[in-house]
Amino acid sequence: TQLLEQSPQFLSIQEGENLTVYCNSSSVFSSLQWYRQEPGEGPVLLVTVVTGGEVKKLKRLTFQFGDARKDSSLHITAAQPGDTGLYLCAGEVISSYKLIFGSGTRLLVRP
Amino acid sequence: DSGVTQTPKHLITATGQRVTLRCSPRSGDLSVYWYQQSLDQGLQFLIQYYNGEERAKGNILERFSAQQFPDLHSELNLSSLELGDSALYFCASSAALGTANTGELFFGEGSRLTVL
């Protein structure tokens, strides 16, 4: 059974601070996606990383896929209240059609 | 608006009952996924269909079943409901073709099921 563990589960920070969210597994994935979910809505894709060691930047968000394609991180620089939400990583299981999600990191950025 | 439509948005029912959740994928998307999200939790993969055929199964209970119809809409049937089945049920669709590449999932707003 493939599992994706995210840490931390909850994060409450002040506006302007930096943070990193981790997504770890003992399984290898063909790709790793990051989604953000706001209350009352479905998750929305932020980025997909495919190659081991890949780094992608989306404005103040930096995503990295581990060399072994088992883990990933999301780093937010100078967090803003608009970054508040539930961040979910999702791994595409090799040779299947499954996309499994991590347990999520709930981020609160205080003004 | 993701283009994925789920109905009903809210549903309250009693233990032992049966409900059907409906999903219309984005126009042109052949793949439909169903996920369950309990309070403040991640999404648990239930099942995936591609062009009417079941493609992958997750931790879906035997009391639950799903299908995708020729017009590509999908239904998730939940029977003999228990209190623990209370959750948000999300449907997502993907433009990915019949390969193992999932691609971006577009989620509906979910159906919130409350079992009393």
Short mmCIF file of C-alpha atoms in Angstrom, two decimals, chain A residues 33 35 37 40-43 45 86 88 92 95-99 101-103 106, chain B residues 33 35 37 40 42-43 45 48 55 57 90 99-105 107-108:
data_model
loop_
_atom_site.label_atom_id
_atom_site.label_comp_id
_atom_site.label_asym_id
_atom_site.label_seq_id
_atom_site.Cartn_x
_atom_site.Cartn_y
_atom_site.Cartn_z
CA GLN A 33 1.46 16.89 -7.74
CA TYR A 35 -2.78 20.94 -4.73
CA GLN A 37 -7.78 23.37 -1.17
CA GLY A 40 -15.98 24.59 0.56
CA GLU A 41 -14.04 23.93 -2.62
CA GLY A 42 -12.24 21.09 -4.31
CA PRO A 43 -8.45 20.98 -4.53
CA LEU A 45 -3.52 21.94 -8.89
CA LEU A 86 -4.94 23.05 2.95
CA LEU A 88 -2.05 18.40 -0.42
CA GLU A 92 1.01 9.07 -9.20
CA SER A 95 2.11 1.62 -13.78
CA SER A 96 -1.34 2.31 -12.41
CA TYR A 97 -4.03 4.90 -12.78
CA LYS A 98 -4.01 5.81 -9.13
CA LEU A 99 -3.28 9.23 -7.75
CA PHE A 101 -3.06 11.97 -1.69
CA GLY A 102 -1.18 12.82 1.44
CA SER A 103 -2.96 13.72 4.66
CA ARG A 106 -3.26 23.09 6.99
CA TYR B 33 -12.04 9.75 -10.09
CA TYR B 35 -12.34 10.47 -3.48
CA GLN B 37 -12.44 13.32 2.46
CA ASP B 40 -9.81 17.94 7.92
CA GLY B 42 -6.54 14.20 3.04
CA LEU B 43 -8.38 12.55 0.20
CA PHE B 45 -8.88 7.35 -3.34
CA GLN B 48 -11.33 5.56 -11.16
CA ARG B 55 -9.38 1.40 -14.29
CA LYS B 57 -9.65 0.72 -7.31
CA PHE B 90 -15.22 14.52 -4.40
CA THR B 99 -2.12 5.76 -20.40
CA ALA B 100 -0.76 5.55 -16.88
CA ASN B 101 -0.22 9.31 -16.87
CA THR B 102 -2.83 10.79 -14.59
CA GLY B 103 -2.39 14.39 -15.57
CA GLU B 104 -4.06 17.27 -13.78
CA LEU B 105 -7.22 16.44 -11.89
CA PHE B 107 -12.24 18.62 -8.88
CA GLY B 108 -15.87 19.38 -8.34
#
